[in-house]
């Protein structure tokens, strides 16, 4: 029996007056991949950003309900948001490496969290790049600028950078939408490796991708969680008509 | 909203499957008629017609494979496609069984076997089998689950009549050993009709799968 990594209880979110999420409740198992799908503006990215409090940066956002990660209420006053974002890392749509060397991109996080010893940093850089399936491609040019890498490599570098601070949860917001099919399939394979150690939540507009990579899928529509189920079940026999209509392309 | 190519093609595949069903239904009817009336021409027509049915099956298979390869169907769309292939296979098998019945007609004619058996029972069995094919196609066309489920009862009737007729044929063999060849041919023919009914229940099971995503045993 897998343990619950993230539990969401009656979570609603408002941008000012406008409600963007409506009473969301579900649980995410640890060491699994959960896909969030739904049409643009359905709330899936907003929801993803509640999981590491990225919405805190937007003025006028109100959140009600509870989100717990390994039993810690992440909106509790005592929570250090920077520590939370170390535990819950995020990879974005477009790769966004720092304009520094490959090595420095990965070492950056551990450094600001206080690791200064060269040997220790070297080890973290290598392990992270290996986990992100990038090591073999860059090991001989760690001092090169990261911006010289291909788009797919840059995205894997961003994943390595996130892994370097040893998170428990990885959030991914359409991580392959800017990549070509080969880079996309590398990232998808990588997810299967990474889920052995991390809990992964991925927003994707590509339903076939959700079907390929995830264990569970959550379908959002107009700020509501319409259906949450095993991916195999949801894609072969969804229980809600709205889900059926969306995944078969009858709307959206 | 613009209709997806997948849904346009799904309707086309369904149209061909229903067309195939109507040919199969006719083949079964004509095969039984050829036997009852000992009409070799009719039997030969059934055998020729089988080629068209085989071609339709091939077209449907091809279309389904293309759609799965290019359109990434999921949920009910995917179930429809999988079921279409299974239904086309069942229909093709039914047509082959009708051909087998037609061969019985031809064989009897060549060997000058007179089929003076009381026909009522066989005709009744054939009629129910034909109705099952019609109902199967109809329930597929209209996604009528209740009609599909009702095929189980008809199949029971066919099975009962099959066993009764077989029993009677065996009795006849005991009383008139010189009727052996006729009895063997007729037993084969009723066995083919009984198998046709089984394939009709398979189609009903496929309809259940399309509509519910679950499996059911109607046979």
mmCIF file with all atom_site columns, C-alpha atoms in Angstrom, chain A residues 208 235-238 244 247-251, chain B residues 1 4 7 72 74-77 79 212-213:
data_model
loop_
_atom_site.group_PDB
_atom_site.id
_atom_site.type_symbol
_atom_site.label_atom_id
_atom_site.label_alt_id
_atom_site.label_comp_id
_atom_site.label_asym_id
_atom_site.label_entity_id
_atom_site.label_seq_id
_atom_site.pdbx_PDB_ins_code
_atom_site.Cartn_x
_atom_site.Cartn_y
_atom_site.Cartn_z
_atom_site.occupancy
_atom_site.B_iso_or_equiv
_atom_site.pdbx_formal_charge
_atom_site.auth_seq_id
_atom_site.auth_comp_id
_atom_site.auth_asym_id
_atom_site.auth_atom_id
_atom_site.pdbx_PDB_model_num
ATOM 1  C CA . UNK A 1 208 ? -1.842  10.913 -25.058 1.00 0.00 ? 208 UNK A CA 1
ATOM 2  C CA . UNK A 1 235 ? -8.910  6.725  -20.523 1.00 0.00 ? 235 UNK A CA 1
ATOM 3  C CA . UNK A 1 236 ? -10.725 3.462  -21.274 1.00 0.00 ? 236 UNK A CA 1
ATOM 4  C CA . UNK A 1 237 ? -13.967 3.963  -19.408 1.00 0.00 ? 237 UNK A CA 1
ATOM 5  C CA . UNK A 1 238 ? -14.424 7.362  -17.754 1.00 0.00 ? 238 UNK A CA 1
ATOM 6  C CA . UNK A 1 244 ? -15.656 11.338 -21.927 1.00 0.00 ? 244 UNK A CA 1
ATOM 7  C CA . UNK A 1 247 ? -10.845 13.159 -23.826 1.00 0.00 ? 247 UNK A CA 1
ATOM 8  C CA . UNK A 1 248 ? -12.586 12.034 -27.013 1.00 0.00 ? 248 UNK A CA 1
ATOM 9  C CA . UNK A 1 249 ? -12.268 15.569 -28.393 1.00 0.00 ? 249 UNK A CA 1
ATOM 10 C CA . UNK A 1 250 ? -15.983 16.396 -28.424 1.00 0.00 ? 250 UNK A CA 1
ATOM 11 C CA . UNK A 1 251 ? -15.203 19.761 -26.846 1.00 0.00 ? 251 UNK A CA 1
ATOM 12 C CA . UNK B 2 1   ? -17.828 22.750 -33.270 1.00 0.00 ? 1   UNK B CA 1
ATOM 13 C CA . UNK B 2 4   ? -13.277 15.502 -35.623 1.00 0.00 ? 4   UNK B CA 1
ATOM 14 C CA . UNK B 2 7   ? -15.960 10.797 -35.627 1.00 0.00 ? 7   UNK B CA 1
ATOM 15 C CA . UNK B 2 72  ? -5.429  8.071  -30.909 1.00 0.00 ? 72  UNK B CA 1
ATOM 16 C CA . UNK B 2 74  ? -9.771  6.781  -26.238 1.00 0.00 ? 74  UNK B CA 1
ATOM 17 C CA . UNK B 2 75  ? -12.708 5.842  -24.019 1.00 0.00 ? 75  UNK B CA 1
ATOM 18 C CA . UNK B 2 76  ? -15.925 5.041  -25.904 1.00 0.00 ? 76  UNK B CA 1
ATOM 19 C CA . UNK B 2 77  ? -14.359 5.839  -29.287 1.00 0.00 ? 77  UNK B CA 1
ATOM 20 C CA . UNK B 2 79  ? -14.215 0.685  -27.389 1.00 0.00 ? 79  UNK B CA 1
ATOM 21 C CA . UNK B 2 212 ? -20.646 -0.003 -20.491 1.00 0.00 ? 212 UNK B CA 1
ATOM 22 C CA . UNK B 2 213 ? -16.960 -0.810 -20.846 1.00 0.00 ? 213 UNK B CA 1
#
